[in-house]
Amino acid sequence: MKRIVFKVGSSVLTDIDNIAKERMLNLVSLIVQARKKYEVILVTSGAVAAGYTALKLDRKKEVSKRLLASVGQPILMSSYKNKFDIFNVDIAQILLTEEDFDSRVHTKIFQQIIERTLENNILAIVNENDISTTPEQLFGDNDQLSAHVAHYTNADILIILSDIDGYYDANPKENPNAKIRKIVSKIEEAELSQCHTPNNEFATGGIVTKLKAAQYLMKHDKEMFLCSGFNLQSAKEFLFEDSYDKGTLFSNKLKKL
């Protein structure tokens, strides 16, 4: 059975003042369906945004962001639990930092926990522990975290569910003729250094962090699929029909188109 890692961003999971309940339920339904065919791990963002639904603090201030994350993490996990309970799926929370992948001991513990959750049919939900750690201990975005989770758990592919449909050959906001690149087998350095900000104030990534995640995985002979988390049709087509209309597959195993 193939193993996949889903990563979902804050912009998909939350609106400004609320958990996006319908989108979260759609995500949960997709994961439940995917678990019939794949071993599944979920990497989720959204703790800070969830915290903001209960406490209006300035997330640009480090202490406020930490407090928002501490308030939001149980809100986020409670929302997940309520929805996975509908399908009788047990979940486990795992909080990591970049340092957990720099220590053989910590990495081994993480790998053992993941294997045990899968053996017991429990869905592991991973997030970055940005509450009590220093910036040097963090990836800073869950695109990088999810890529490392995929690599160190020996997953076959990372599926990033984002606020964009895929990786375009130009900025679609500026160029109406921009087209999605369906397959990317090589990422140039200029693409990694381009300036691009997140579309959502609670998101910490952007297209560049996704490209860095894809490059990391391709260096380790793994694949990444980037598609919309608002409309899950492309994800379903990719996972269950081996085809897709929208979305971008990053893979050095295929001929570049």
Coordinates of C-alpha atoms in Angstrom, one line a residue:
M1 CA 0.0 0.0 0.0
K2 CA 1.4 3.4 -1.0
R3 CA 1.9 6.0 1.7
I4 CA 0.9 9.7 1.2
V5 CA 1.2 12.8 3.2
F6 CA -1.5 15.5 2.9
K7 CA -0.6 19.1 3.8
V8 CA -3.3 21.7 4.2
G9 CA -2.8 25.4 4.6
S10 CA -4.4 28.0 6.9
S11 CA -6.2 29.7 4.1
V12 CA -8.1 26.5 3.3
L13 CA -9.0 25.7 6.9
T14 CA -10.1 29.0 8.2
D15 CA -12.0 32.1 7.2
I16 CA -11.0 35.4 8.9
D17 CA -13.1 34.8 12.1
N18 CA -14.1 31.1 11.9
I19 CA -13.0 27.6 11.1
A20 CA -14.1 26.9 7.6
K21 CA -16.3 24.0 8.6
E22 CA -17.5 22.9 5.2
R23 CA -14.0 22.9 3.7
M24 CA -12.7 21.0 6.7
L25 CA -15.4 18.4 6.4
N26 CA -14.6 18.1 2.6
L27 CA -11.0 17.5 3.6
V28 CA -11.9 15.0 6.2
S29 CA -14.1 13.1 3.7
L30 CA -11.3 13.1 1.2
I31 CA -8.9 11.7 3.8
V32 CA -11.4 9.0 4.9
Q33 CA -11.8 8.0 1.2
A34 CA -8.0 8.0 0.7
R35 CA -7.4 5.8 3.7
K36 CA -9.2 3.0 1.9
K37 CA -6.4 2.9 -0.7
Y38 CA -3.4 4.5 0.9
E39 CA -1.6 4.9 4.2
V40 CA -2.3 8.5 5.2
I41 CA -0.5 11.1 7.3
L42 CA -1.9 14.7 7.6
V43 CA 0.2 17.8 8.1
T44 CA -2.0 20.8 9.1
S45 CA -1.6 24.5 9.5
G46 CA -4.2 26.7 11.1
A47 CA -3.4 26.9 14.8
V48 CA -2.7 30.6 14.8
A49 CA -5.7 31.4 12.6
A50 CA -7.9 29.2 14.8
G51 CA -6.6 31.1 17.8
Y52 CA -7.6 34.4 16.2
T53 CA -11.2 33.2 16.0
A54 CA -11.2 33.3 19.8
L55 CA -8.7 36.0 20.6
K56 CA -8.0 39.1 18.4
L57 CA -4.3 39.7 18.9
D58 CA -1.7 41.1 16.5
R59 CA -0.1 37.9 15.0
K60 CA 2.9 40.0 13.8
K61 CA 4.1 40.2 17.4
E62 CA 6.0 37.1 18.3
V63 CA 4.5 36.7 21.8
S64 CA 1.0 37.2 20.5
K65 CA 1.5 34.7 17.7
R66 CA 2.7 32.1 20.3
L67 CA -0.4 32.8 22.4
L68 CA -2.7 32.5 19.4
A69 CA -1.1 29.2 18.5
S70 CA -1.5 27.9 22.1
V71 CA -5.2 28.9 22.1
G72 CA -5.8 27.8 18.5
Q73 CA -4.2 24.3 18.6
P74 CA -6.9 22.7 20.8
I75 CA -9.6 24.5 18.8
L76 CA -8.1 23.1 15.6
M77 CA -7.7 19.6 16.9
S78 CA -11.2 19.7 18.4
S79 CA -12.6 20.7 15.0
Y80 CA -10.8 17.8 13.4
K81 CA -11.9 15.3 16.1
N82 CA -15.5 16.3 15.7
K83 CA -15.4 15.7 12.0
F84 CA -13.3 12.5 12.0
D85 CA -15.6 11.1 14.8
I86 CA -18.4 11.2 12.1
F87 CA -16.4 8.5 10.3
N88 CA -15.1 6.7 13.4
V89 CA -11.5 7.7 12.7
D90 CA -9.2 8.0 15.7
I91 CA -6.6 10.8 15.5
A92 CA -3.3 11.6 17.1
Q93 CA -1.6 14.9 17.5
I94 CA 2.1 15.2 16.8
L95 CA 4.0 18.5 17.2
L96 CA 7.4 18.8 15.7
T97 CA 10.2 21.3 15.1
E98 CA 13.1 21.4 12.6
E99 CA 15.4 20.1 15.3
D100 CA 13.4 16.8 15.5
F101 CA 14.9 16.0 12.1
D102 CA 18.4 17.0 13.1
S103 CA 18.6 14.5 15.9
R104 CA 18.7 10.8 15.1
V105 CA 17.1 10.0 18.4
H106 CA 14.2 12.4 17.9
T107 CA 13.7 11.4 14.3
K108 CA 13.7 7.7 15.3
I109 CA 11.0 8.4 18.0
F110 CA 8.9 10.3 15.4
Q111 CA 9.2 7.5 12.9
Q112 CA 8.3 4.9 15.5
I113 CA 5.2 6.9 16.5
I114 CA 4.1 7.3 12.9
E115 CA 4.5 3.6 12.2
R116 CA 2.6 2.7 15.4
T117 CA -0.3 5.0 14.5
L118 CA -0.6 3.5 11.1
E119 CA -0.5 -0.1 12.5
N120 CA -3.4 0.8 14.8
N121 CA -5.4 2.6 12.1
I122 CA -5.0 6.0 13.7
L123 CA -4.6 9.1 11.7
A124 CA -1.5 11.1 12.7
I125 CA -2.1 14.9 12.5
V126 CA 1.2 16.8 12.5
N127 CA 1.8 20.5 13.1
E128 CA 4.8 22.6 13.9
N129 CA 5.4 23.3 17.6
D130 CA 5.8 27.1 17.4
I131 CA 4.5 27.8 20.9
S132 CA 7.6 27.2 23.1
T133 CA 10.4 27.0 20.6
T134 CA 12.8 29.6 19.2
P135 CA 12.7 30.7 15.6
E136 CA 16.0 28.8 15.0
Q137 CA 14.2 25.6 15.9
L138 CA 11.4 26.0 13.4
F139 CA 10.9 25.5 9.7
G140 CA 8.7 28.6 9.7
D141 CA 6.2 27.1 7.3
N142 CA 4.5 23.8 7.0
D143 CA 5.4 23.3 3.4
Q144 CA 9.0 22.5 4.5
L145 CA 7.7 20.5 7.5
S146 CA 5.4 18.4 5.3
A147 CA 8.3 17.7 2.9
H148 CA 10.5 16.4 5.7
V149 CA 7.6 14.4 7.2
A150 CA 7.1 12.8 3.8
H151 CA 10.8 12.0 3.4
Y152 CA 11.4 10.7 6.9
T153 CA 8.2 8.5 6.9
N154 CA 9.2 7.1 3.5
A155 CA 6.0 8.3 1.9
D156 CA 5.6 8.0 -1.8
I157 CA 4.2 11.5 -2.4
L158 CA 3.2 14.7 -0.7
I159 CA -0.1 16.2 -1.6
I160 CA -0.3 20.0 -0.9
L161 CA -3.8 21.4 -0.7
S162 CA -3.4 25.1 -1.2
D163 CA -5.2 28.3 -2.1
I164 CA -3.9 28.0 -5.7
D165 CA -4.8 25.5 -8.4
G166 CA -1.2 24.6 -9.2
Y167 CA 2.1 26.1 -10.3
Y168 CA 1.6 28.6 -13.2
D169 CA 4.2 29.6 -15.8
A170 CA 3.4 33.3 -14.9
N171 CA 1.6 35.1 -12.1
P172 CA -2.1 34.5 -12.9
K173 CA -3.1 37.6 -11.0
E174 CA -1.0 39.7 -13.4
N175 CA -1.1 37.6 -16.6
P176 CA -4.5 36.4 -17.7
N177 CA -2.8 34.0 -20.2
A178 CA -0.9 32.2 -17.4
K179 CA -1.1 28.5 -17.7
I180 CA -0.7 25.7 -15.1
R181 CA 2.4 23.6 -15.5
K182 CA 1.0 20.1 -15.2
I183 CA 4.4 18.5 -14.7
V184 CA 7.7 20.0 -13.4
S185 CA 10.8 17.9 -13.3
K186 CA 13.3 20.6 -12.5
I187 CA 13.2 23.8 -10.5
E188 CA 15.6 26.6 -11.3
E189 CA 17.4 28.7 -8.7
A190 CA 15.7 31.9 -10.0
E191 CA 12.3 30.3 -9.2
L192 CA 13.4 29.7 -5.6
S193 CA 14.5 33.3 -5.1
Q194 CA 11.5 35.0 -6.6
C195 CA 9.4 37.3 -4.4
H196 CA 6.0 36.0 -3.6
T197 CA 3.9 36.6 -0.5
P198 CA 1.1 34.4 0.9
N199 CA -2.5 35.1 -0.2
N200 CA -3.7 34.9 3.4
E201 CA -2.5 36.9 6.4
F202 CA -2.3 33.8 8.5
A203 CA -0.4 31.8 5.9
T204 CA 3.4 31.6 6.4
G205 CA 4.3 30.1 3.0
G206 CA 3.7 31.1 -0.6
I207 CA 4.7 29.6 -3.9
V208 CA 8.4 29.7 -3.1
T209 CA 8.1 27.6 0.0
K210 CA 6.1 25.1 -2.0
L211 CA 8.8 25.0 -4.6
K212 CA 11.5 24.5 -2.0
A213 CA 9.4 21.6 -0.6
A214 CA 9.1 20.1 -4.1
Q215 CA 12.9 20.5 -4.7
Y216 CA 13.7 18.8 -1.4
L217 CA 11.5 15.8 -2.2
M218 CA 12.7 15.5 -5.8
K219 CA 16.3 15.4 -4.5
H220 CA 15.2 12.4 -2.5
D221 CA 13.4 10.8 -5.5
K222 CA 10.0 11.5 -4.2
E223 CA 7.1 13.4 -5.7
M224 CA 4.8 16.2 -4.8
F225 CA 1.4 17.2 -6.1
L226 CA 0.1 20.8 -5.7
C227 CA -3.5 21.5 -6.2
S228 CA -6.5 23.4 -4.8
G229 CA -7.8 22.8 -1.3
F230 CA -10.9 24.8 -2.0
N231 CA -12.1 22.5 -4.7
L232 CA -10.8 18.9 -4.1
Q233 CA -11.7 17.6 -7.5
S234 CA -8.1 17.6 -8.8
A235 CA -6.9 15.8 -5.7
K236 CA -9.6 13.2 -6.1
E237 CA -8.8 12.7 -9.8
F238 CA -5.0 12.4 -9.1
L239 CA -5.5 10.0 -6.2
F240 CA -8.2 7.8 -7.5
E241 CA -8.2 8.1 -11.3
D242 CA -4.5 8.6 -12.0
S243 CA -5.3 11.8 -14.0
Y244 CA -6.0 15.4 -13.3
D245 CA -7.2 18.5 -15.1
K246 CA -5.7 21.0 -12.8
G247 CA -2.7 20.8 -10.4
T248 CA 1.0 20.4 -10.8
L249 CA 3.0 17.2 -10.3
F250 CA 6.6 17.7 -9.3
S251 CA 8.6 14.7 -10.2
N252 CA 12.1 13.9 -11.6
K253 CA 10.8 10.5 -12.6
L254 CA 8.8 11.8 -15.6
K255 CA 9.7 13.7 -18.7
K256 CA 9.4 17.5 -18.3
L257 CA 6.4 19.0 -20.2

